[in-house]
mmCIF file of N, CA and C in Angstrom:
data_model
loop_
_atom_site.group_PDB
_atom_site.id
_atom_site.type_symbol
_atom_site.label_atom_id
_atom_site.label_comp_id
_atom_site.label_asym_id
_atom_site.label_seq_id
_atom_site.Cartn_x
_atom_site.Cartn_y
_atom_site.Cartn_z
ATOM 1 N N MET A 847 -5.231 -3.561 4.628
ATOM 2 C CA MET A 847 -3.915 -4.140 4.740
ATOM 3 C C MET A 847 -3.163 -3.810 3.454
ATOM 4 N N ASN A 848 -1.975 -3.277 3.604
ATOM 5 C CA ASN A 848 -1.166 -2.920 2.446
ATOM 6 C C ASN A 848 -0.315 -4.103 2.014
ATOM 7 N N GLY A 849 -0.246 -4.313 0.727
ATOM 8 C CA GLY A 849 0.588 -5.380 0.199
ATOM 9 C C GLY A 849 -0.215 -6.602 -0.178
ATOM 10 N N ARG A 850 0.481 -7.497 -0.794
ATOM 11 C CA ARG A 850 -0.133 -8.737 -1.251
ATOM 12 C C ARG A 850 -0.354 -9.682 -0.082
ATOM 13 N N THR A 851 -1.248 -10.608 -0.270
ATOM 14 C CA THR A 851 -1.477 -11.606 0.777
ATOM 15 C C THR A 851 -0.574 -12.816 0.609
ATOM 16 N N ASP A 852 0.048 -12.922 -0.563
ATOM 17 C CA ASP A 852 1.032 -13.982 -0.775
ATOM 18 C C ASP A 852 2.417 -13.330 -0.864
ATOM 19 N N PHE A 853 3.449 -14.076 -0.847
ATOM 20 C CA PHE A 853 4.822 -13.559 -0.927
ATOM 21 C C PHE A 853 5.097 -12.477 0.119
ATOM 22 N N ARG A 854 4.738 -12.749 1.344
ATOM 23 C CA ARG A 854 4.977 -11.775 2.397
ATOM 24 C C ARG A 854 5.593 -12.478 3.595
ATOM 25 N N LEU A 855 6.247 -11.702 4.416
ATOM 26 C CA LEU A 855 6.788 -12.247 5.651
ATOM 27 C C LEU A 855 5.623 -12.566 6.587
ATOM 28 N N PRO A 856 5.649 -13.706 7.229
ATOM 29 C CA PRO A 856 4.517 -14.087 8.072
ATOM 30 C C PRO A 856 4.431 -13.292 9.373
ATOM 31 N N ASN A 857 5.481 -12.580 9.724
ATOM 32 C CA ASN A 857 5.483 -11.869 11.004
ATOM 33 C C ASN A 857 5.285 -10.365 10.871
ATOM 34 N N THR A 858 5.061 -9.865 9.663
ATOM 35 C CA THR A 858 4.985 -8.428 9.463
ATOM 36 C C THR A 858 3.726 -8.067 8.699
ATOM 37 N N THR A 859 2.993 -7.082 9.232
ATOM 38 C CA THR A 859 1.782 -6.608 8.580
ATOM 39 C C THR A 859 1.793 -5.091 8.570
ATOM 40 N N ASN A 860 1.458 -4.520 7.425
ATOM 41 C CA ASN A 860 1.364 -3.072 7.286
ATOM 42 C C ASN A 860 -0.097 -2.747 6.999
ATOM 43 N N ILE A 861 -0.667 -1.882 7.841
ATOM 44 C CA ILE A 861 -2.079 -1.519 7.723
ATOM 45 C C ILE A 861 -2.171 -0.011 7.553
ATOM 46 N N GLY A 862 -2.926 0.422 6.556
ATOM 47 C CA GLY A 862 -3.106 1.848 6.313
ATOM 48 C C GLY A 862 -4.492 2.303 6.723
ATOM 49 N N PHE A 863 -4.541 3.461 7.377
ATOM 50 C CA PHE A 863 -5.802 4.050 7.805
ATOM 51 C C PHE A 863 -5.966 5.381 7.085
ATOM 52 N N ALA A 864 -6.877 5.388 6.132
ATOM 53 C CA ALA A 864 -7.060 6.558 5.277
ATOM 54 C C ALA A 864 -7.358 7.805 6.089
ATOM 55 N N ARG A 865 -6.712 8.896 5.675
ATOM 56 C CA ARG A 865 -6.931 10.233 6.217
ATOM 57 C C ARG A 865 -6.572 10.382 7.688
ATOM 58 N N LEU A 866 -5.679 9.519 8.174
ATOM 59 C CA LEU A 866 -5.120 9.668 9.516
ATOM 60 C C LEU A 866 -3.607 9.721 9.388
ATOM 61 N N GLU A 867 -2.956 10.228 10.411
ATOM 62 C CA GLU A 867 -1.497 10.262 10.439
ATOM 63 C C GLU A 867 -1.000 9.132 11.336
ATOM 64 N N ALA A 868 0.001 8.417 10.865
ATOM 65 C CA ALA A 868 0.545 7.283 11.610
ATOM 66 C C ALA A 868 1.026 7.698 12.994
ATOM 67 N N GLU A 869 1.596 8.879 13.115
ATOM 68 C CA GLU A 869 2.147 9.315 14.397
ATOM 69 C C GLU A 869 1.069 9.378 15.476
ATOM 70 N N ALA A 870 -0.142 9.819 15.113
ATOM 71 C CA ALA A 870 -1.239 9.888 16.079
ATOM 72 C C ALA A 870 -1.655 8.487 16.519
ATOM 73 N N ILE A 871 -1.707 7.573 15.578
ATOM 74 C CA ILE A 871 -2.055 6.187 15.897
ATOM 75 C C ILE A 871 -1.000 5.585 16.809
ATOM 76 N N LEU A 872 0.258 5.801 16.469
ATOM 77 C CA LEU A 872 1.356 5.240 17.260
ATOM 78 C C LEU A 872 1.365 5.783 18.675
ATOM 79 N N LEU A 873 1.014 7.050 18.840
ATOM 80 C CA LEU A 873 0.961 7.642 20.174
ATOM 81 C C LEU A 873 -0.080 6.930 21.038
ATOM 82 N N LEU A 874 -1.254 6.722 20.491
ATOM 83 C CA LEU A 874 -2.295 6.039 21.254
ATOM 84 C C LEU A 874 -1.926 4.582 21.533
ATOM 85 N N LEU A 875 -1.327 3.927 20.568
ATOM 86 C CA LEU A 875 -0.881 2.545 20.798
ATOM 87 C C LEU A 875 0.162 2.495 21.904
ATOM 88 N N SER A 876 1.104 3.418 21.861
ATOM 89 C CA SER A 876 2.156 3.465 22.865
ATOM 90 C C SER A 876 1.583 3.671 24.266
ATOM 91 N N GLU A 877 0.560 4.512 24.364
ATOM 92 C CA GLU A 877 -0.089 4.736 25.662
ATOM 93 C C GLU A 877 -0.677 3.448 26.229
ATOM 94 N N GLN A 878 -0.991 2.502 25.353
ATOM 95 C CA GLN A 878 -1.533 1.203 25.771
ATOM 96 C C GLN A 878 -0.450 0.130 25.888
ATOM 97 N N GLY A 879 0.811 0.544 25.696
ATOM 98 C CA GLY A 879 1.911 -0.410 25.789
ATOM 99 C C GLY A 879 2.057 -1.288 24.564
ATOM 100 N N ILE A 880 1.521 -0.835 23.441
ATOM 101 C CA ILE A 880 1.568 -1.609 22.199
ATOM 102 C C ILE A 880 2.604 -0.979 21.276
ATOM 103 N N SER A 881 3.522 -1.791 20.804
ATOM 104 C CA SER A 881 4.581 -1.309 19.923
ATOM 105 C C SER A 881 4.218 -1.536 18.466
ATOM 106 N N ALA A 882 4.474 -0.522 17.678
ATOM 107 C CA ALA A 882 4.302 -0.586 16.219
ATOM 108 C C ALA A 882 5.209 0.490 15.654
ATOM 109 N N SER A 883 5.262 0.602 14.354
ATOM 110 C CA SER A 883 6.093 1.637 13.745
ATOM 111 C C SER A 883 5.412 2.148 12.490
ATOM 112 N N ALA A 884 5.929 3.265 12.006
ATOM 113 C CA ALA A 884 5.411 3.858 10.769
ATOM 114 C C ALA A 884 6.487 3.762 9.709
ATOM 115 N N GLY A 885 6.088 3.532 8.496
ATOM 116 C CA GLY A 885 7.054 3.493 7.403
ATOM 117 C C GLY A 885 7.925 2.259 7.437
ATOM 118 N N ALA A 886 8.949 2.299 6.627
ATOM 119 C CA ALA A 886 9.901 1.200 6.547
ATOM 120 C C ALA A 886 10.944 1.354 7.642
ATOM 121 N N ALA A 887 11.503 0.267 8.075
ATOM 122 C CA ALA A 887 12.517 0.316 9.125
ATOM 123 C C ALA A 887 13.700 1.177 8.719
ATOM 124 N N CYS A 888 14.003 1.207 7.441
ATOM 125 C CA CYS A 888 15.169 1.959 6.984
ATOM 126 C C CYS A 888 14.901 3.459 6.891
ATOM 127 N N SER A 889 13.648 3.882 7.128
ATOM 128 C CA SER A 889 13.349 5.310 7.030
ATOM 129 C C SER A 889 12.744 5.861 8.309
ATOM 130 N N SER A 890 13.020 5.222 9.444
ATOM 131 C CA SER A 890 12.426 5.689 10.687
ATOM 132 C C SER A 890 12.864 7.116 10.959
ATOM 133 N N GLY A 891 11.945 7.895 11.506
ATOM 134 C CA GLY A 891 12.209 9.297 11.779
ATOM 135 C C GLY A 891 11.713 10.214 10.681
ATOM 136 N N SER A 892 11.389 9.675 9.536
ATOM 137 C CA SER A 892 10.902 10.480 8.423
ATOM 138 C C SER A 892 9.398 10.685 8.555
ATOM 139 N N LEU A 893 8.913 11.861 8.169
ATOM 140 C CA LEU A 893 7.479 12.128 8.184
ATOM 141 C C LEU A 893 6.819 11.778 6.858
ATOM 142 N N GLU A 894 7.623 11.432 5.870
ATOM 143 C CA GLU A 894 7.101 11.047 4.569
ATOM 144 C C GLU A 894 6.595 9.610 4.621
ATOM 145 N N PRO A 895 5.568 9.316 3.823
ATOM 146 C CA PRO A 895 5.131 7.920 3.752
ATOM 147 C C PRO A 895 6.268 7.036 3.231
ATOM 148 N N SER A 896 6.212 5.797 3.574
ATOM 149 C CA SER A 896 7.219 4.830 3.152
ATOM 150 C C SER A 896 7.421 4.852 1.643
ATOM 151 N N HIS A 897 8.676 4.882 1.227
ATOM 152 C CA HIS A 897 8.969 4.819 -0.203
ATOM 153 C C HIS A 897 8.506 3.486 -0.789
ATOM 154 N N VAL A 898 8.466 2.462 0.025
ATOM 155 C CA VAL A 898 7.986 1.151 -0.428
ATOM 156 C C VAL A 898 6.492 1.231 -0.728
ATOM 157 N N LEU A 899 5.731 1.858 0.158
ATOM 158 C CA LEU A 899 4.292 2.001 -0.082
ATOM 159 C C LEU A 899 4.033 2.861 -1.315
ATOM 160 N N LYS A 900 4.840 3.901 -1.482
ATOM 161 C CA LYS A 900 4.708 4.734 -2.684
ATOM 162 C C LYS A 900 4.960 3.900 -3.942
ATOM 163 N N ALA A 901 6.020 3.091 -3.913
ATOM 164 C CA ALA A 901 6.371 2.261 -5.069
ATOM 165 C C ALA A 901 5.284 1.221 -5.364
ATOM 166 N N MET A 902 4.581 0.802 -4.325
ATOM 167 C CA MET A 902 3.496 -0.162 -4.498
ATOM 168 C C MET A 902 2.234 0.505 -5.040
ATOM 169 N N GLY A 903 2.250 1.838 -5.102
ATOM 170 C CA GLY A 903 1.093 2.554 -5.613
ATOM 171 C C GLY A 903 0.007 2.799 -4.581
ATOM 172 N N ILE A 904 0.364 2.696 -3.300
ATOM 173 C CA ILE A 904 -0.608 2.951 -2.236
ATOM 174 C C ILE A 904 -0.916 4.446 -2.215
ATOM 175 N N ASP A 905 -2.187 4.784 -2.217
ATOM 176 C CA ASP A 905 -2.636 6.168 -2.203
ATOM 177 C C ASP A 905 -2.042 6.902 -0.997
ATOM 178 N N ALA A 906 -1.615 8.142 -1.190
ATOM 179 C CA ALA A 906 -0.990 8.935 -0.122
ATOM 180 C C ALA A 906 -1.906 9.088 1.080
ATOM 181 N N ARG A 907 -3.219 9.148 0.848
ATOM 182 C CA ARG A 907 -4.163 9.280 1.975
ATOM 183 C C ARG A 907 -4.116 8.065 2.888
ATOM 184 N N ILE A 908 -3.749 6.930 2.341
ATOM 185 C CA ILE A 908 -3.623 5.705 3.139
ATOM 186 C C ILE A 908 -2.198 5.559 3.657
ATOM 187 N N ALA A 909 -1.227 5.852 2.819
ATOM 188 C CA ALA A 909 0.185 5.677 3.199
ATOM 189 C C ALA A 909 0.573 6.542 4.390
ATOM 190 N N HIS A 910 0.008 7.746 4.498
ATOM 191 C CA HIS A 910 0.322 8.612 5.640
ATOM 192 C C HIS A 910 -0.166 8.007 6.959
ATOM 193 N N GLY A 911 -1.181 7.185 6.887
ATOM 194 C CA GLY A 911 -1.714 6.556 8.086
ATOM 195 C C GLY A 911 -1.334 5.097 8.204
ATOM 196 N N ALA A 912 -0.228 4.715 7.586
ATOM 197 C CA ALA A 912 0.191 3.306 7.602
ATOM 198 C C ALA A 912 1.074 3.010 8.805
ATOM 199 N N ILE A 913 0.748 1.931 9.474
ATOM 200 C CA ILE A 913 1.568 1.463 10.593
ATOM 201 C C ILE A 913 1.945 0.009 10.348
ATOM 202 N N ARG A 914 3.088 -0.357 10.912
ATOM 203 C CA ARG A 914 3.615 -1.704 10.703
ATOM 204 C C ARG A 914 3.705 -2.432 12.029
ATOM 205 N N PHE A 915 3.155 -3.618 12.064
ATOM 206 C CA PHE A 915 3.281 -4.507 13.216
ATOM 207 C C PHE A 915 4.249 -5.617 12.840
ATOM 208 N N SER A 916 5.267 -5.801 13.652
ATOM 209 C CA SER A 916 6.226 -6.887 13.444
ATOM 210 C C SER A 916 6.198 -7.773 14.677
ATOM 211 N N LEU A 917 5.949 -9.045 14.470
ATOM 212 C CA LEU A 917 5.864 -10.000 15.564
ATOM 213 C C LEU A 917 7.155 -10.798 15.664
ATOM 214 N N SER A 918 7.402 -11.310 16.846
ATOM 215 C CA SER A 918 8.561 -12.166 17.050
ATOM 216 C C SER A 918 8.119 -13.426 17.787
ATOM 217 N N ARG A 919 9.048 -14.298 18.029
ATOM 218 C CA ARG A 919 8.699 -15.521 18.761
ATOM 219 C C ARG A 919 8.320 -15.208 20.206
ATOM 220 N N TYR A 920 8.605 -13.987 20.648
ATOM 221 C CA TYR A 920 8.274 -13.573 22.008
ATOM 222 C C TYR A 920 6.907 -12.895 22.102
ATOM 223 N N THR A 921 6.293 -12.605 20.969
ATOM 224 C CA THR A 921 4.974 -11.996 20.965
ATOM 225 C C THR A 921 3.958 -13.034 21.426
ATOM 226 N N THR A 922 3.092 -12.633 22.357
ATOM 227 C CA THR A 922 2.107 -13.576 22.888
ATOM 228 C C THR A 922 0.744 -13.374 22.213
ATOM 229 N N MET A 923 -0.077 -14.401 22.271
ATOM 230 C CA MET A 923 -1.441 -14.294 21.753
ATOM 231 C C MET A 923 -2.220 -13.231 22.523
ATOM 232 N N GLU A 924 -1.944 -13.079 23.803
ATOM 233 C CA GLU A 924 -2.621 -12.054 24.599
ATOM 234 C C GLU A 924 -2.293 -10.657 24.075
ATOM 235 N N GLU A 925 -1.047 -10.438 23.669
ATOM 236 C CA GLU A 925 -0.660 -9.137 23.109
ATOM 237 C C GLU A 925 -1.366 -8.882 21.776
ATOM 238 N N ILE A 926 -1.459 -9.908 20.965
ATOM 239 C CA ILE A 926 -2.149 -9.779 19.680
ATOM 240 C C ILE A 926 -3.631 -9.507 19.907
ATOM 241 N N ASP A 927 -4.244 -10.280 20.788
ATOM 242 C CA ASP A 927 -5.670 -10.092 21.084
ATOM 243 C C ASP A 927 -5.936 -8.690 21.627
ATOM 244 N N ARG A 928 -5.073 -8.209 22.493
ATOM 245 C CA ARG A 928 -5.241 -6.858 23.067
ATOM 246 C C ARG A 928 -5.170 -5.798 21.967
ATOM 247 N N THR A 929 -4.233 -5.949 21.058
ATOM 248 C CA THR A 929 -4.102 -4.993 19.955
ATOM 249 C C THR A 929 -5.357 -5.002 19.092
ATOM 250 N N ILE A 930 -5.846 -6.182 18.765
ATOM 251 C CA ILE A 930 -7.058 -6.307 17.950
ATOM 252 C C ILE A 930 -8.251 -5.693 18.674
ATOM 253 N N GLU A 931 -8.251 -5.775 19.986
ATOM 254 C CA GLU A 931 -9.351 -5.222 20.778
ATOM 255 C C GLU A 931 -9.330 -3.693 20.804
ATOM 256 N N VAL A 932 -8.166 -3.088 21.011
ATOM 257 C CA VAL A 932 -8.113 -1.635 21.218
ATOM 258 C C VAL A 932 -7.904 -0.817 19.949
ATOM 259 N N LEU A 933 -7.314 -1.391 18.925
ATOM 260 C CA LEU A 933 -7.008 -0.619 17.718
ATOM 261 C C LEU A 933 -8.252 -0.007 17.058
ATOM 262 N N PRO A 934 -9.326 -0.753 16.845
ATOM 263 C CA PRO A 934 -10.505 -0.132 16.222
ATOM 264 C C PRO A 934 -11.056 1.050 17.024
ATOM 265 N N GLN A 935 -11.028 0.945 18.350
ATOM 266 C CA GLN A 935 -11.493 2.040 19.201
ATOM 267 C C GLN A 935 -10.605 3.274 19.033
ATOM 268 N N MET A 936 -9.304 3.060 18.912
ATOM 269 C CA MET A 936 -8.368 4.166 18.727
ATOM 270 C C MET A 936 -8.602 4.868 17.395
ATOM 271 N N ILE A 937 -8.800 4.077 16.352
ATOM 272 C CA ILE A 937 -9.040 4.647 15.023
ATOM 273 C C ILE A 937 -10.335 5.455 15.039
ATOM 274 N N GLN A 938 -11.368 4.920 15.644
ATOM 275 C CA GLN A 938 -12.644 5.632 15.740
ATOM 276 C C GLN A 938 -12.471 6.937 16.519
ATOM 277 N N ARG A 939 -11.733 6.877 17.603
ATOM 278 C CA ARG A 939 -11.483 8.081 18.410
ATOM 279 C C ARG A 939 -10.751 9.147 17.593
ATOM 280 N N LEU A 940 -9.712 8.742 16.889
ATOM 281 C CA LEU A 940 -8.951 9.694 16.078
ATOM 282 C C LEU A 940 -9.816 10.303 14.970
ATOM 283 N N ARG A 941 -10.608 9.492 14.327
ATOM 284 C CA ARG A 941 -11.469 9.996 13.254
ATOM 285 C C ARG A 941 -12.488 11.006 13.786
ATOM 286 N N SER A 942 -12.882 10.856 15.042
ATOM 287 C CA SER A 942 -13.883 11.762 15.589
ATOM 288 C C SER A 942 -13.310 13.099 16.055
ATOM 289 N N VAL A 943 -11.995 13.156 16.317
ATOM 290 C CA VAL A 943 -11.443 14.392 16.880
ATOM 291 C C VAL A 943 -10.436 15.101 15.991
ATOM 292 N N LEU A 944 -9.865 14.414 15.031
ATOM 293 C CA LEU A 944 -8.827 15.035 14.213
ATOM 294 C C LEU A 944 -9.387 15.558 12.899
ATOM 295 N N PRO A 945 -8.810 16.664 12.430
ATOM 296 C CA PRO A 945 -9.191 17.111 11.086
ATOM 297 C C PRO A 945 -8.699 16.104 10.062
ATOM 298 N N VAL A 946 -9.337 16.093 8.938
ATOM 299 C CA VAL A 946 -8.949 15.166 7.876
ATOM 300 C C VAL A 946 -7.543 15.510 7.401
ATOM 301 N N ALA A 947 -6.681 14.506 7.356
ATOM 302 C CA ALA A 947 -5.297 14.690 6.884
ATOM 303 C C ALA A 947 -5.221 14.365 5.394
ATOM 304 N N VAL A 948 -4.248 14.945 4.737
ATOM 305 C CA VAL A 948 -3.908 14.725 3.325
ATOM 306 C C VAL A 948 -5.121 14.786 2.421
#
């Protein structure tokens, strides 16, 4: 998990997966109907790691594979549980088939 555990928004979590690309993770999540994003909201569309993660000193190998989950009052526990269930499998799948990034 990127960032401090205190002084953070309670609805937003940024998780970095070393040596993976966020776009590949997002594609698999999207196929499962799970929404997430890469980088900061103000830099969507950029292939560069978030400038915020860079400023925090997050290693580029992790920042390239960083995805952000933002929850709202409409997010259900079932959606959260489903994400927690499928995300580790997706990461394992990507690590087994993709060349090492960065």
